[in-house]
Amino acid sequence: MKLLRYGPAGAEKPGMLDASGTIRDLSGVIADLKGDALSPAGLAKLAALDASKLPAVSGNPRLGPPVTGLTNFICIGLNYADHAAETGAAIPKEPIVFLKSLGALCGPNDDVIIPKGSVKTDWEVELAVIIGSTAKCVSEDAAMDHVAGYAVCNDVSEREWQIERGGTWDKGKGCDTFGPLGPWLVTKDEIADPQDLAMTLDVDGQRMQNGSTRTMIFGVRHLVSYVSHFITLHPGDVISTGTPPGVGLGQKPPMFLKAGQVMKLSIQGLGEQTQRTVAYSG
């Protein structure tokens, strides 16, 4: 299934994308895509629905993040061997875990705001794992039982703030709009192997990232288990699993985003995002 949330920011409704690409309204079935709706039983209930009997949504509504009510927006740093090489970093011995502010979460096609004073805003296409049921200290063998599905994430980053302003990654990762997620949650049954997905990111039509989840250092199963030993994972929580090479920081010379540019991201089987960068105006 492809599950989504559509409508104005803060007033999204739950929906499902049917086989023809039509959005079907789920608000008569569930309150939202959160909590028990993401559990194995909740997803089974949605999978059993006849999509053709659900109300069709007309037009081309804004898409919001495909889940809500999350407790944690977790990211993994330097998790692709080829990306670690382009930054000159050593291969991590354990996953590098940091948190992205929940305030960074936004829709997949929402504008990305270049923060006030930023000179090094960067892009990162990433596979996001969406948790479906509470996971605490779970084994690798049981880890996938707690996964609802996957989505595309752009882990937008301000590199000066991340690297040069005291060594705390979070301050360069949590700005408003720095976490576009979606366009939809694709349930795990539709993805045969999350460790074999092509992923791309273009800036103004130029291919910058062209990678694959095959080069992950720590795979999805390991990450869910590992993180659950430090942070209890709840339904709707997101683990963004790292990025392949081609980020702006890794270009020679480095390239960073300016207002008025367009990013387009895709991951095989998970859809596309498109964001326009805009200047801070607050």
PDB file of N, CA and C in Angstrom, residues 76-81 84 89-97 140 217-219 222-223 226 230:
ATOM      1  N   ILE A  76      20.840   8.832  10.813  1.00  0.00           N
ATOM      2  CA  ILE A  76      22.093   8.088  10.905  1.00  0.00           C
ATOM      3  C   ILE A  76      23.121   8.782  10.027  1.00  0.00           C
ATOM      4  N   GLY A  77      24.271   9.097  10.605  1.00  0.00           N
ATOM      5  CA  GLY A  77      25.307   9.818   9.880  1.00  0.00           C
ATOM      6  C   GLY A  77      26.355   8.892   9.277  1.00  0.00           C
ATOM      7  N   LEU A  78      26.899   9.292   8.132  1.00  0.00           N
ATOM      8  CA  LEU A  78      28.015   8.589   7.485  1.00  0.00           C
ATOM      9  C   LEU A  78      27.748   7.092   7.353  1.00  0.00           C
ATOM     10  N   ASN A  79      26.545   6.746   6.862  1.00  0.00           N
ATOM     11  CA  ASN A  79      26.163   5.338   6.803  1.00  0.00           C
ATOM     12  C   ASN A  79      26.329   4.724   5.420  1.00  0.00           C
ATOM     13  N   TYR A  80      26.957   5.448   4.487  1.00  0.00           N
ATOM     14  CA  TYR A  80      27.264   4.878   3.178  1.00  0.00           C
ATOM     15  C   TYR A  80      28.776   4.928   2.999  1.00  0.00           C
ATOM     16  N   ALA A  81      29.366   3.791   2.661  1.00  0.00           N
ATOM     17  CA  ALA A  81      30.821   3.733   2.551  1.00  0.00           C
ATOM     18  C   ALA A  81      31.346   4.743   1.536  1.00  0.00           C
ATOM     19  N   ALA A  84      31.087   8.305   3.042  1.00  0.00           N
ATOM     20  CA  ALA A  84      32.148   8.525   4.035  1.00  0.00           C
ATOM     21  C   ALA A  84      33.463   8.836   3.319  1.00  0.00           C
ATOM     22  N   ALA A  89      35.977  10.906   5.828  1.00  0.00           N
ATOM     23  CA  ALA A  89      35.747  10.375   7.172  1.00  0.00           C
ATOM     24  C   ALA A  89      36.040   8.878   7.212  1.00  0.00           C
ATOM     25  N   ALA A  90      36.421   8.411   8.390  1.00  0.00           N
ATOM     26  CA  ALA A  90      36.632   6.978   8.593  1.00  0.00           C
ATOM     27  C   ALA A  90      35.292   6.256   8.610  1.00  0.00           C
ATOM     28  N   ILE A  91      35.306   4.984   8.244  1.00  0.00           N
ATOM     29  CA  ILE A  91      34.084   4.169   8.307  1.00  0.00           C
ATOM     30  C   ILE A  91      33.714   3.996   9.774  1.00  0.00           C
ATOM     31  N   PRO A  92      32.494   4.374  10.167  1.00  0.00           N
ATOM     32  CA  PRO A  92      32.115   4.242  11.581  1.00  0.00           C
ATOM     33  C   PRO A  92      32.112   2.781  12.033  1.00  0.00           C
ATOM     34  N   LYS A  93      32.542   2.561  13.279  1.00  0.00           N
ATOM     35  CA  LYS A  93      32.505   1.214  13.854  1.00  0.00           C
ATOM     36  C   LYS A  93      31.106   0.882  14.374  1.00  0.00           C
ATOM     37  N   GLU A  94      30.348   1.895  14.751  1.00  0.00           N
ATOM     38  CA  GLU A  94      28.953   1.745  15.153  1.00  0.00           C
ATOM     39  C   GLU A  94      28.165   2.863  14.478  1.00  0.00           C
ATOM     40  N   PRO A  95      26.843   2.686  14.332  1.00  0.00           N
ATOM     41  CA  PRO A  95      26.047   3.755  13.727  1.00  0.00           C
ATOM     42  C   PRO A  95      26.190   5.082  14.476  1.00  0.00           C
ATOM     43  N   ILE A  96      26.306   6.176  13.713  1.00  0.00           N
ATOM     44  CA  ILE A  96      26.302   7.522  14.276  1.00  0.00           C
ATOM     45  C   ILE A  96      24.846   7.985  14.311  1.00  0.00           C
ATOM     46  N   VAL A  97      24.333   8.213  15.516  1.00  0.00           N
ATOM     47  CA  VAL A  97      22.914   8.524  15.703  1.00  0.00           C
ATOM     48  C   VAL A  97      22.767   9.971  16.160  1.00  0.00           C
ATOM     49  N   GLU A 140      17.892  -8.111  16.172  1.00  0.00           N
ATOM     50  CA  GLU A 140      17.862  -7.936  14.720  1.00  0.00           C
ATOM     51  C   GLU A 140      16.836  -8.864  14.080  1.00  0.00           C
ATOM     52  N   ILE A 217      26.456   0.981   5.167  1.00  0.00           N
ATOM     53  CA  ILE A 217      27.353   0.269   6.086  1.00  0.00           C
ATOM     54  C   ILE A 217      26.528  -0.562   7.060  1.00  0.00           C
ATOM     55  N   PHE A 218      25.508   0.038   7.630  1.00  0.00           N
ATOM     56  CA  PHE A 218      24.604  -0.649   8.548  1.00  0.00           C
ATOM     57  C   PHE A 218      23.216  -0.671   7.912  1.00  0.00           C
ATOM     58  N   GLY A 219      22.672  -1.863   7.711  1.00  0.00           N
ATOM     59  CA  GLY A 219      21.395  -2.017   7.038  1.00  0.00           C
ATOM     60  C   GLY A 219      20.204  -1.714   7.930  1.00  0.00           C
ATOM     61  N   HIS A 222      19.632  -3.893  11.127  1.00  0.00           N
ATOM     62  CA  HIS A 222      20.592  -3.573  12.186  1.00  0.00           C
ATOM     63  C   HIS A 222      20.264  -2.228  12.834  1.00  0.00           C
ATOM     64  N   LEU A 223      19.919  -1.240  12.022  1.00  0.00           N
ATOM     65  CA  LEU A 223      19.663   0.091  12.562  1.00  0.00           C
ATOM     66  C   LEU A 223      18.456   0.116  13.495  1.00  0.00           C
ATOM     67  N   TYR A 226      19.560  -1.565  16.664  1.00  0.00           N
ATOM     68  CA  TYR A 226      20.574  -0.768  17.361  1.00  0.00           C
ATOM     69  C   TYR A 226      19.946   0.446  18.043  1.00  0.00           C
ATOM     70  N   PHE A 230      18.828   2.308  22.563  1.00  0.00           N
ATOM     71  CA  PHE A 230      19.144   3.617  23.135  1.00  0.00           C
ATOM     72  C   PHE A 230      17.911   4.510  23.246  1.00  0.00           C
TER      73      PHE A 230
END
